[in-house]
Coordinates of C-alpha atoms in Angstrom, one line a residue:
M1 CA 92.6 83.2 115.4
A2 CA 91.4 81.8 118.7
G3 CA 93.4 83.0 121.6
D4 CA 95.2 85.7 119.6
P5 CA 96.8 88.1 122.1
R6 CA 95.7 91.0 120.0
E7 CA 92.2 90.4 121.2
Q8 CA 93.2 91.2 124.7
L9 CA 94.6 94.6 123.7
T10 CA 92.5 97.8 123.8
E11 CA 93.2 101.2 122.3
K12 CA 95.1 103.4 124.7
Y13 CA 97.1 106.5 125.2
E14 CA 99.9 106.3 127.9
R15 CA 102.7 108.6 128.8
Q16 CA 105.6 108.8 131.2
G17 CA 106.8 112.3 131.7
W18 CA 105.1 115.5 130.6
P19 CA 103.2 115.1 127.3
A20 CA 104.1 117.1 124.2
E21 CA 101.6 119.9 123.9
A22 CA 100.8 122.1 121.0
R23 CA 103.1 125.2 121.1
P24 CA 101.2 128.4 120.9
D25 CA 104.2 130.1 119.3
L26 CA 104.3 127.7 116.3
K27 CA 101.7 127.7 113.6
P28 CA 101.3 125.5 110.5
P29 CA 103.0 126.9 107.4
E30 CA 100.9 129.2 105.3
G31 CA 98.5 127.2 103.1
W32 CA 99.1 124.0 105.0
S33 CA 96.9 122.0 107.4
H34 CA 96.7 118.5 108.8
G35 CA 93.5 118.1 106.8
L36 CA 95.4 118.7 103.6
L37 CA 97.9 116.0 104.6
A38 CA 95.0 113.5 104.8
S39 CA 93.2 114.7 101.7
V40 CA 95.3 113.4 98.9
D41 CA 93.8 110.3 97.3
R42 CA 96.0 107.6 95.7
P43 CA 94.9 105.8 92.5
R44 CA 97.2 102.8 92.1
S45 CA 97.7 99.1 91.1
H46 CA 96.1 99.5 87.7
N47 CA 95.6 97.1 84.8
L48 CA 94.6 97.9 81.2
S49 CA 91.6 96.1 79.7
P50 CA 92.3 93.6 76.9
D51 CA 90.8 95.9 74.3
G52 CA 92.8 98.9 75.7
T53 CA 89.7 101.1 76.3
R54 CA 89.5 101.1 80.1
L55 CA 91.9 101.1 83.1
A56 CA 91.0 99.3 86.3
F57 CA 92.6 100.4 89.5
F58 CA 92.3 100.7 93.2
W59 CA 91.7 104.1 94.7
D60 CA 92.8 104.8 98.2
R61 CA 90.3 107.4 99.3
A62 CA 87.6 107.9 101.9
D63 CA 88.9 105.2 104.2
A64 CA 88.6 102.6 101.5
S65 CA 90.7 101.0 98.7
D66 CA 87.8 100.3 96.3
L67 CA 87.9 99.2 92.7
Y68 CA 87.3 101.7 89.9
T69 CA 87.5 101.8 86.1
I70 CA 88.1 104.8 83.9
P71 CA 88.0 105.2 80.1
V72 CA 91.5 105.5 78.6
S73 CA 90.2 108.2 76.3
G74 CA 89.3 110.3 79.4
G75 CA 86.2 110.6 81.4
W76 CA 84.7 110.0 84.8
P77 CA 85.8 107.0 86.8
S78 CA 83.2 104.3 87.7
R79 CA 83.2 102.7 91.1
L80 CA 82.7 99.0 91.2
T81 CA 83.1 98.0 94.8
F82 CA 81.8 99.6 98.0
E83 CA 82.9 97.4 100.9
R84 CA 86.7 97.1 100.4
G85 CA 88.5 98.5 103.4
P86 CA 91.8 100.4 103.3
V87 CA 94.7 98.2 102.1
G88 CA 98.4 99.1 102.0
N89 CA 99.6 99.3 98.4
W90 CA 102.5 97.0 99.2
E91 CA 100.2 94.1 100.1
D92 CA 97.6 94.6 97.5
D93 CA 97.4 92.6 94.2
P94 CA 96.2 94.6 91.1
P95 CA 92.7 93.8 89.7
Q96 CA 92.8 91.3 86.9
W97 CA 90.7 91.6 83.7
S98 CA 89.4 88.4 82.1
P99 CA 90.8 88.0 78.6
D100 CA 87.3 88.7 77.1
G101 CA 87.1 91.9 79.2
R102 CA 83.8 90.9 80.8
W103 CA 85.0 90.3 84.4
L104 CA 87.5 91.6 87.0
A105 CA 89.0 89.5 89.7
F106 CA 90.4 91.0 92.9
V107 CA 91.3 90.2 96.4
Q108 CA 89.3 91.4 99.4
A109 CA 89.6 90.3 103.1
G110 CA 91.8 87.3 102.2
H111 CA 89.6 85.9 99.4
V112 CA 89.3 86.1 95.7
W113 CA 86.3 87.8 94.2
V114 CA 84.9 88.2 90.7
I115 CA 82.7 91.1 89.6
P116 CA 81.2 92.1 86.2
A117 CA 83.5 94.7 84.6
D118 CA 80.4 96.9 83.8
G119 CA 79.2 96.7 87.4
G120 CA 77.2 94.4 89.5
Q121 CA 77.4 92.3 92.6
P122 CA 80.8 90.7 93.4
A123 CA 81.0 87.0 94.1
R124 CA 83.5 85.3 96.4
I125 CA 85.0 82.3 94.6
S126 CA 87.5 81.0 97.1
D127 CA 85.3 79.5 99.8
F128 CA 87.2 76.2 99.4
T129 CA 90.0 77.7 101.5
T130 CA 90.6 80.1 104.4
N131 CA 92.7 82.4 102.3
A132 CA 93.4 83.1 98.7
S133 CA 95.4 85.7 96.7
S134 CA 97.0 86.5 93.3
P135 CA 94.1 85.6 90.9
R136 CA 95.2 85.2 87.3
W137 CA 92.8 84.3 84.5
H138 CA 93.1 81.3 82.2
P139 CA 92.8 82.3 78.5
D140 CA 89.3 80.8 78.4
S141 CA 88.0 83.6 80.7
E142 CA 86.3 81.0 82.8
R143 CA 89.0 79.5 84.9
L144 CA 91.4 81.3 87.3
L145 CA 94.7 80.5 89.0
V146 CA 94.8 81.4 92.7
T147 CA 97.5 81.1 95.4
S148 CA 96.5 79.6 98.7
A149 CA 98.1 78.3 101.8
R150 CA 98.0 74.5 102.0
R151 CA 99.7 72.6 104.8
D152 CA 101.9 75.7 105.7
R153 CA 103.0 76.1 102.0
N154 CA 101.7 78.4 99.4
R155 CA 100.3 76.4 96.5
I156 CA 98.8 77.4 93.1
L157 CA 95.3 76.1 92.5
L158 CA 93.1 76.2 89.4
T159 CA 89.4 77.0 89.9
D160 CA 86.8 78.9 87.9
R161 CA 84.8 82.1 88.3
H162 CA 82.0 80.2 90.0
G163 CA 84.3 78.9 92.7
S164 CA 84.4 75.2 91.8
W165 CA 86.5 72.8 93.8
P166 CA 90.1 73.6 92.7
R167 CA 92.7 71.5 91.1
L168 CA 96.3 71.5 92.5
V169 CA 98.8 72.9 90.0
S170 CA 102.0 73.1 92.0
A171 CA 103.6 70.8 94.6
G172 CA 106.8 70.2 96.4
P173 CA 108.9 71.6 99.2
G174 CA 108.7 75.4 99.4
H175 CA 106.3 78.2 98.5
D176 CA 104.8 78.8 95.0
H177 CA 103.5 82.2 93.8
A178 CA 103.1 84.6 90.9
P179 CA 101.4 82.2 88.4
E180 CA 100.7 83.1 84.8
A181 CA 99.0 80.9 82.2
S182 CA 100.5 80.5 78.7
P183 CA 98.5 82.1 75.9
D184 CA 97.2 78.7 74.8
G185 CA 96.3 77.8 78.3
T186 CA 98.2 74.5 78.5
R187 CA 101.0 75.6 80.8
V188 CA 101.6 77.8 83.9
A189 CA 104.8 79.7 84.6
F190 CA 105.3 80.5 88.3
L191 CA 107.9 81.2 91.0
H192 CA 109.1 78.7 93.6
A193 CA 110.9 79.6 96.8
P194 CA 112.7 76.4 98.1
L195 CA 112.7 76.0 101.9
E196 CA 116.2 74.4 101.9
N197 CA 117.7 77.5 100.3
P198 CA 116.2 80.7 101.8
G199 CA 116.6 83.7 99.6
S200 CA 116.5 81.7 96.4
V201 CA 113.7 81.9 93.8
E202 CA 113.3 79.6 90.9
L203 CA 111.3 79.9 87.7
M204 CA 109.0 76.8 87.2
L205 CA 106.7 75.5 84.5
A206 CA 103.6 73.3 85.1
D207 CA 102.0 71.4 82.3
L208 CA 98.2 71.4 82.9
Q209 CA 97.7 68.4 80.7
T210 CA 100.3 66.0 82.1
G211 CA 100.8 67.6 85.6
Q212 CA 104.5 67.6 85.0
L213 CA 106.6 70.3 86.8
R214 CA 109.8 71.6 85.3
R215 CA 112.4 73.9 86.7
L216 CA 113.5 76.5 84.1
A217 CA 115.9 78.9 85.8
G218 CA 117.2 80.1 89.1
A219 CA 120.4 80.7 91.0
E220 CA 121.4 80.2 94.7
K221 CA 120.5 83.2 96.9
R222 CA 119.1 85.1 94.0
R223 CA 115.6 86.3 93.4
I224 CA 113.4 86.3 90.3
L225 CA 110.5 88.6 89.7
P226 CA 107.1 87.5 88.3
P227 CA 107.3 85.9 84.8
R228 CA 105.6 87.2 81.7
W229 CA 104.7 85.1 78.6
S230 CA 105.4 86.3 75.1
P231 CA 102.3 86.8 73.0
D232 CA 103.1 83.7 70.9
G233 CA 103.7 81.6 74.0
T234 CA 107.2 80.5 73.2
R235 CA 109.2 82.6 75.6
I236 CA 109.0 83.8 79.2
A237 CA 110.5 87.1 80.3
Y238 CA 111.5 87.9 83.8
T239 CA 114.1 89.8 85.8
A240 CA 116.7 87.8 87.7
Q241 CA 119.0 89.1 90.3
R242 CA 122.1 88.1 88.4
P243 CA 124.9 88.9 88.7
N244 CA 124.4 91.9 91.0
F245 CA 121.2 93.6 89.8
H246 CA 117.8 92.6 88.5
E247 CA 118.6 92.2 84.8
L248 CA 116.1 91.3 82.1
H249 CA 116.2 87.6 81.0
V250 CA 114.2 85.6 78.5
F251 CA 113.8 81.8 78.5
D252 CA 112.9 80.1 75.3
T253 CA 110.6 77.2 76.2
Q254 CA 111.3 75.4 72.8
S255 CA 115.1 75.4 72.9
G256 CA 115.5 75.5 76.7
Q257 CA 117.9 78.4 76.4
E258 CA 118.1 81.3 78.7
Q259 CA 119.2 84.7 77.4
Q260 CA 120.3 87.7 79.5
V261 CA 119.0 90.7 77.5
T262 CA 120.3 93.6 79.5
S263 CA 123.4 94.5 81.4
F264 CA 122.4 97.8 82.9
S265 CA 123.9 97.3 86.4
Q266 CA 120.7 98.8 87.5
D267 CA 117.5 97.1 88.6
V268 CA 114.9 96.4 85.8
G269 CA 111.5 96.3 87.4
E270 CA 107.9 95.7 86.2
I271 CA 107.9 94.4 82.6
A272 CA 105.5 93.9 79.7
W273 CA 105.8 92.4 76.2
S274 CA 104.8 94.4 73.2
P275 CA 101.9 93.0 71.3
D276 CA 104.2 91.9 68.4
G277 CA 106.7 90.2 70.8
T278 CA 109.7 92.2 69.7
R279 CA 110.1 94.6 72.6
I280 CA 109.8 94.5 76.4
L281 CA 108.7 97.6 78.3
G282 CA 109.9 98.1 81.9
T283 CA 111.1 100.4 84.6
L284 CA 114.8 101.0 85.3
N285 CA 115.8 102.0 88.9
R286 CA 118.3 104.8 88.7
R287 CA 119.2 105.5 92.3
G288 CA 115.6 105.8 93.4
A289 CA 114.1 107.2 90.2
L290 CA 112.2 104.6 88.2
D291 CA 112.5 105.5 84.5
L292 CA 110.5 104.1 81.6
V293 CA 112.4 102.2 78.9
W294 CA 111.9 99.5 76.3
V295 CA 114.3 96.9 75.2
E296 CA 114.5 95.2 71.8
V297 CA 114.6 91.5 72.7
E298 CA 116.8 90.3 69.8
S299 CA 119.4 93.2 69.8
G300 CA 119.2 94.4 73.4
K301 CA 118.9 97.9 72.1
V302 CA 117.3 100.3 74.6
R303 CA 115.0 103.2 74.0
E304 CA 114.4 105.8 76.7
L305 CA 110.8 106.7 77.0
R306 CA 110.5 108.9 80.1
S307 CA 113.1 109.9 82.7
D308 CA 111.5 112.7 84.7
G309 CA 113.1 112.3 88.1
G310 CA 110.1 110.3 89.5
V311 CA 108.7 106.9 89.9
H312 CA 106.9 105.1 87.0
A313 CA 104.8 102.0 87.8
R314 CA 103.2 99.1 86.0
P315 CA 103.8 100.2 82.4
Q316 CA 101.5 98.4 80.0
W317 CA 101.0 98.3 76.2
S318 CA 97.8 99.0 74.4
P319 CA 96.7 96.1 72.2
D320 CA 97.7 97.9 69.0
G321 CA 101.2 98.8 70.4
R322 CA 100.7 102.5 69.8
S323 CA 100.4 103.7 73.3
I324 CA 101.2 102.7 76.9
A325 CA 99.5 103.2 80.3
F326 CA 101.4 103.7 83.5
G327 CA 101.3 105.3 87.0
Y328 CA 103.6 108.1 87.9
E329 CA 104.6 110.2 90.9
D330 CA 107.5 112.4 91.9
P331 CA 108.5 114.5 95.0
I332 CA 106.1 117.3 94.0
H333 CA 103.3 115.4 92.2
P334 CA 101.1 112.7 93.9
R335 CA 100.5 109.3 92.2
D336 CA 98.2 109.4 89.1
Q337 CA 97.4 107.3 86.1
F338 CA 98.6 108.3 82.6
R339 CA 98.5 107.3 78.9
M340 CA 101.3 108.0 76.5
D341 CA 101.1 108.0 72.7
L342 CA 104.4 106.5 71.5
E343 CA 104.5 108.1 68.1
S344 CA 103.9 111.7 69.3
G345 CA 105.2 111.4 72.8
V346 CA 102.0 113.1 74.1
V347 CA 101.1 112.2 77.7
T348 CA 97.5 112.4 78.9
Q349 CA 96.7 112.4 82.6
L350 CA 93.7 110.2 83.4
T351 CA 93.2 110.7 87.1
F352 CA 93.7 113.8 89.2
S353 CA 94.5 113.2 92.8
A354 CA 96.0 116.6 93.9
P355 CA 93.5 118.9 95.5
P356 CA 93.7 122.6 94.2
G357 CA 95.1 123.7 97.5
L358 CA 98.1 121.5 97.1
S359 CA 98.9 122.8 93.6
R360 CA 99.3 126.3 95.0
L361 CA 102.0 125.3 97.4
E362 CA 105.7 125.4 96.8
L363 CA 107.1 121.9 97.3
A364 CA 110.7 120.9 97.7
Q365 CA 112.7 118.8 95.3
P366 CA 115.2 116.6 97.3
E367 CA 118.9 116.6 96.5
E368 CA 120.6 113.3 96.0
I369 CA 123.6 113.2 98.4
E370 CA 125.9 110.6 100.0
F371 CA 127.6 110.6 103.4
R372 CA 130.3 108.4 104.8
S373 CA 129.4 105.7 107.4
F374 CA 131.5 104.2 110.2
D375 CA 133.3 101.7 107.8
G376 CA 134.0 104.2 105.1
R377 CA 131.1 103.1 102.9
Q378 CA 129.1 105.8 101.2
I379 CA 125.4 105.8 102.1
P380 CA 123.1 107.3 99.4
A381 CA 120.3 109.6 100.7
F382 CA 117.8 112.2 99.7
L383 CA 118.1 115.6 101.4
F384 CA 115.1 118.0 101.6
R385 CA 116.4 121.5 102.2
P386 CA 114.0 124.0 103.6
S387 CA 113.9 127.5 102.1
K388 CA 113.7 129.0 105.6
P389 CA 115.5 126.5 108.0
N390 CA 114.6 126.6 111.7
G391 CA 117.6 124.6 112.8
A392 CA 115.6 121.3 113.4
A393 CA 116.1 118.2 111.4
V394 CA 114.6 114.7 111.0
L395 CA 116.3 111.6 109.7
Y396 CA 113.6 109.4 108.2
A397 CA 114.4 105.6 108.1
H398 CA 112.3 103.7 105.6
G399 CA 110.7 100.3 106.3
G400 CA 111.7 96.9 104.9
P401 CA 114.6 96.6 105.3
T402 CA 114.6 95.2 101.8
S403 CA 113.1 98.4 100.3
Q404 CA 114.3 101.8 99.1
Y405 CA 113.3 105.4 99.7
Q406 CA 112.6 106.6 96.2
R407 CA 111.8 109.8 94.4
S408 CA 108.1 109.4 95.1
F409 CA 105.6 111.7 96.7
D410 CA 106.0 112.2 100.4
L411 CA 103.6 114.9 101.6
L412 CA 104.5 114.5 105.3
A413 CA 108.1 115.3 104.5
Q414 CA 107.0 118.3 102.5
Y415 CA 104.9 119.6 105.4
F416 CA 107.8 119.6 107.8
V417 CA 110.2 121.1 105.3
A418 CA 107.6 123.9 104.8
K419 CA 107.8 124.4 108.6
G420 CA 111.6 124.8 108.3
Y421 CA 112.7 121.3 109.2
T422 CA 115.5 119.7 107.3
W423 CA 114.6 116.1 106.2
L424 CA 117.1 113.4 105.4
A425 CA 116.0 110.0 104.0
P426 CA 119.0 107.6 103.8
N427 CA 119.0 104.3 102.0
F428 CA 121.0 102.5 104.7
R429 CA 122.8 99.2 104.1
G430 CA 120.2 96.5 103.3
S431 CA 118.3 98.8 101.0
T432 CA 117.4 97.7 97.5
G433 CA 118.4 99.5 94.2
Y434 CA 122.2 99.5 94.8
G435 CA 123.0 95.8 94.0
V436 CA 123.0 92.5 95.8
E437 CA 126.1 93.2 97.8
F438 CA 124.8 96.4 99.3
E439 CA 121.4 94.8 99.9
R440 CA 122.9 91.9 102.0
L441 CA 125.2 94.0 104.1
N442 CA 122.8 93.8 107.0
H443 CA 122.2 90.0 106.8
G444 CA 123.0 88.6 110.2
D445 CA 123.6 92.1 111.3
W446 CA 120.2 93.8 111.9
G447 CA 120.3 96.9 114.0
V448 CA 124.1 97.1 113.9
G449 CA 125.7 98.4 110.7
D450 CA 122.4 99.9 109.5
T451 CA 122.0 101.7 112.9
Q452 CA 125.5 103.0 112.4
D453 CA 124.5 104.3 109.0
C454 CA 121.6 106.3 110.7
L455 CA 124.0 107.6 113.3
A456 CA 126.4 108.7 110.5
G457 CA 123.4 110.4 109.0
A458 CA 123.0 112.4 112.3
D459 CA 126.6 113.4 112.0
Y460 CA 126.0 114.5 108.4
L461 CA 123.1 116.7 109.6
A462 CA 125.1 118.1 112.4
G463 CA 127.7 119.3 109.8
L464 CA 125.1 121.3 107.8
S465 CA 125.5 125.0 108.6
W466 CA 121.8 125.6 109.0
V467 CA 121.1 122.6 111.3
A468 CA 121.6 122.8 115.1
P469 CA 123.6 119.7 116.0
Q470 CA 121.5 118.8 119.0
R471 CA 118.1 119.3 117.3
A472 CA 117.9 116.3 115.1
G473 CA 115.3 113.5 115.6
I474 CA 114.9 110.1 114.0
F475 CA 111.5 108.7 112.7
G476 CA 110.6 105.6 110.8
P477 CA 107.8 103.1 110.1
S478 CA 108.2 99.3 110.5
Y479 CA 111.9 98.4 110.1
G480 CA 112.6 102.2 110.2
S481 CA 110.8 102.3 113.6
Y482 CA 113.1 99.5 114.8
L483 CA 116.2 101.5 113.6
A484 CA 114.8 104.6 115.5
V485 CA 114.8 102.6 118.7
C486 CA 118.2 101.1 118.0
S487 CA 119.6 104.5 117.3
L488 CA 118.6 105.7 120.8
A489 CA 119.6 102.5 122.6
F490 CA 122.9 101.7 120.9
D491 CA 124.4 105.2 120.7
P492 CA 126.6 106.3 123.7
Q493 CA 126.8 109.8 122.2
H494 CA 123.0 110.2 122.2
R495 CA 123.1 112.1 118.9
F496 CA 119.3 112.2 118.3
A497 CA 117.2 114.4 120.5
C498 CA 114.1 112.2 120.2
G499 CA 112.7 109.3 118.3
V500 CA 109.4 108.2 116.7
A501 CA 108.7 104.5 116.5
K502 CA 105.8 103.8 114.2
Y503 CA 104.6 100.1 114.3
G504 CA 108.1 98.5 114.6
D505 CA 110.0 95.8 116.5
C506 CA 112.1 96.2 119.7
D507 CA 112.9 92.6 120.4
I508 CA 113.5 90.6 117.2
E509 CA 113.6 87.3 119.1
T510 CA 110.1 87.6 120.5
S511 CA 109.0 89.2 117.2
W512 CA 110.2 86.1 115.3
A513 CA 108.0 84.0 117.6
Q514 CA 105.0 86.3 117.2
S515 CA 105.1 86.8 113.5
S516 CA 103.0 85.2 110.8
Q517 CA 104.8 82.5 108.7
P518 CA 105.7 84.7 105.7
V519 CA 107.1 87.5 107.9
R520 CA 109.0 84.9 110.0
E521 CA 110.5 83.2 107.0
D522 CA 111.6 86.6 105.5
Q523 CA 113.3 87.4 108.8
E524 CA 115.0 84.0 108.7
R525 CA 116.2 84.7 105.2
M526 CA 118.2 87.6 106.5
M527 CA 119.0 86.7 110.1
G528 CA 118.7 82.9 110.3
T529 CA 116.8 81.4 113.2
P530 CA 117.3 82.3 116.9
A531 CA 118.4 78.7 117.5
A532 CA 121.1 79.0 114.8
D533 CA 122.5 82.3 116.0
R534 CA 120.8 83.5 119.2
E535 CA 123.7 85.9 120.0
A536 CA 122.9 87.8 116.8
Y537 CA 119.3 88.1 117.9
L538 CA 120.2 89.3 121.3
R539 CA 122.8 91.8 120.0
S540 CA 120.2 93.2 117.5
S541 CA 117.3 93.7 120.0
P542 CA 117.3 97.2 121.5
I543 CA 114.9 96.2 124.3
R544 CA 117.9 94.6 126.0
Q545 CA 119.6 98.0 126.2
V546 CA 116.6 100.1 126.9
Q547 CA 118.4 101.5 130.0
N548 CA 120.7 103.4 127.6
I549 CA 117.9 105.3 126.0
Q550 CA 118.2 108.9 127.2
R551 CA 115.9 110.7 124.8
P552 CA 112.0 110.8 124.6
L553 CA 110.2 108.3 122.4
L554 CA 106.8 108.6 120.6
I555 CA 105.5 105.0 120.0
V556 CA 102.4 104.3 117.8
H557 CA 101.0 100.9 116.7
G558 CA 97.9 99.4 115.1
L559 CA 96.3 96.7 117.1
L560 CA 95.4 94.7 114.0
D561 CA 99.0 94.6 112.8
R562 CA 99.8 91.2 111.2
V563 CA 103.4 92.1 110.3
V564 CA 104.8 93.4 113.5
H565 CA 102.8 92.2 116.4
P566 CA 101.4 95.0 118.7
L567 CA 103.0 93.2 121.6
Q568 CA 106.3 94.6 120.4
A569 CA 105.1 98.0 121.3
E570 CA 103.8 96.7 124.6
E571 CA 107.2 95.1 125.4
L572 CA 109.0 98.4 124.6
V573 CA 106.7 100.5 126.8
E574 CA 107.1 98.1 129.7
G575 CA 110.8 98.4 129.4
L576 CA 110.7 102.2 129.2
K577 CA 108.4 102.2 132.3
R578 CA 110.7 99.9 134.2
E579 CA 113.7 102.2 133.5
G580 CA 111.8 105.5 134.2
K581 CA 112.2 106.7 130.6
T582 CA 110.2 109.5 128.9
F583 CA 107.7 108.3 126.3
E584 CA 104.3 108.8 124.7
Y585 CA 102.4 105.7 123.5
K586 CA 99.3 105.6 121.3
T587 CA 97.6 102.6 119.7
Y588 CA 94.8 102.4 117.1
A589 CA 92.2 99.7 117.4
D590 CA 91.2 99.7 113.7
E591 CA 94.6 99.9 112.1
G592 CA 97.0 97.2 111.0
H593 CA 100.5 97.6 109.6
G594 CA 100.1 101.2 108.6
L595 CA 97.7 104.1 109.2
F596 CA 95.1 104.5 106.6
R597 CA 91.9 105.9 108.2
R598 CA 91.6 109.7 108.0
K599 CA 90.8 110.2 111.7
N600 CA 93.9 108.2 112.7
L601 CA 96.1 110.0 110.2
L602 CA 94.9 113.3 111.6
D603 CA 95.5 112.1 115.1
F604 CA 99.0 110.8 114.4
H605 CA 100.1 113.8 112.4
Q606 CA 99.1 116.1 115.1
R607 CA 100.9 114.0 117.8
L608 CA 104.0 113.8 115.6
E609 CA 104.1 117.6 115.1
R610 CA 103.6 118.3 118.8
F611 CA 106.3 115.8 119.7
L612 CA 108.9 117.0 117.2
D613 CA 108.1 120.7 117.8
W614 CA 108.5 120.2 121.6
H615 CA 111.7 118.2 121.5
L616 CA 113.5 119.7 118.5
M617 CA 112.3 123.4 118.5

């Protein structure tokens, strides 16, 4: 945008105090290298073709997140795109097959594109707007639903694969997203977030013939995840955050009745109808492991399909209902794509992302533990215990905060555990997966109770016989970066020996003003506005107590960041300079909210290792 302050920032390295240098007495663990850390590709965000013969997916590799297809029967993947830059999986929409299997729609650089599924030149179809996302095909394989910002509101539009001038599908106060056309193409189910009730999500139905909009379901301060039409077009399945977890619900569009199908008291995630409409396949969050289950819609009977202590993603049925496709990873296996025959239970691996050098290494399985925080609440966490501890420890705070550290593949944690570091990853208050009450404990309280949870984690580490109490550091990305700075600024006991702040906030009042609209509204959902409760914003901003920071900080930020403005890092560095604090500061001109390019990953991992080895070893 014109006048964007990011344009005035240049890549830099600054320090105050002596820099962390590589220690000649410490070597990488046997078999490990920084090159290995940056070598593992990530096939993800898949969709099964309508005839069930091919899988389309994005592959994070070689500084790109390009589109590929692979035969479900096994074989070599085909690359369809060549100019798609690296994209974080959390902000990427899966590629979408047209119902006739001839086309794939995807998002690139803020626009919707369509490409022949057998290969060819992609065509941008959203030139009628400055941004578009979430393409979903109409059953005729010609028209598409897309989501676009219109007068500061997200609206659903209907266009076609040639990019014809769109028709407005949704309207009203609030944001609309996650559209899905009915099997007969006459209606569109979508989600609506009303502005007057932040935190609420409603299920809506649009009639394409009459233009009528109808609210189907919703509850105050509760979320609904994207809807899925039954094959016969009479019912809509979705998970609703009622009463305390995301349970599976089905709405009958003929009778107008809503049915709660499950009562797991655990979050049901991504769902898919069976081809005959009798069962719904989904993931079930069991304290950070996402298991595969299916539910019989009429009886509510559950069948366990896979519970291997890892994370299953995007389960999908084959057209004949005899097999399913899914993504899977766990603490010792990186993300790959799989197919499972339901009758025999045989699982076939379709992609292979682990390099041979990685398979020869002994990786650590985390232990699920809990520790008591300041108010007596038990905080769930994952503890990686090294086989040969060196006395040092790292508390890793995840981003979000509405997120969860899960039993997924974390190669950086494995590297430091192999070096002898103990690694603790808590799901502090505000994390998902433990119910609505736990998730909302940090609403209006950012950087206070959740910071105390991190400090309680430091106390837990200090109580482990193999950890030296004064040799623990804290490290996190995004919101975890913010908690790292809070933990150094708000702790009079100075429990952590150092902190690493990776593209996070330091002043949530100025960050609110600098943020894009979606990020700002999400912050308001949890913290309100500065005008409504400025005291909470001041209390929760560690920049205002930077004078209390007594430990060194490593700060890194991408200058293209659209989630946390890079001026947040600049503001923190200015405060540290003013108070004479010790820090190192590195920015990356070609990175946004995350580090994805190999050269930058190598640079950051080397800086991180030097910093932690110097201050914790």
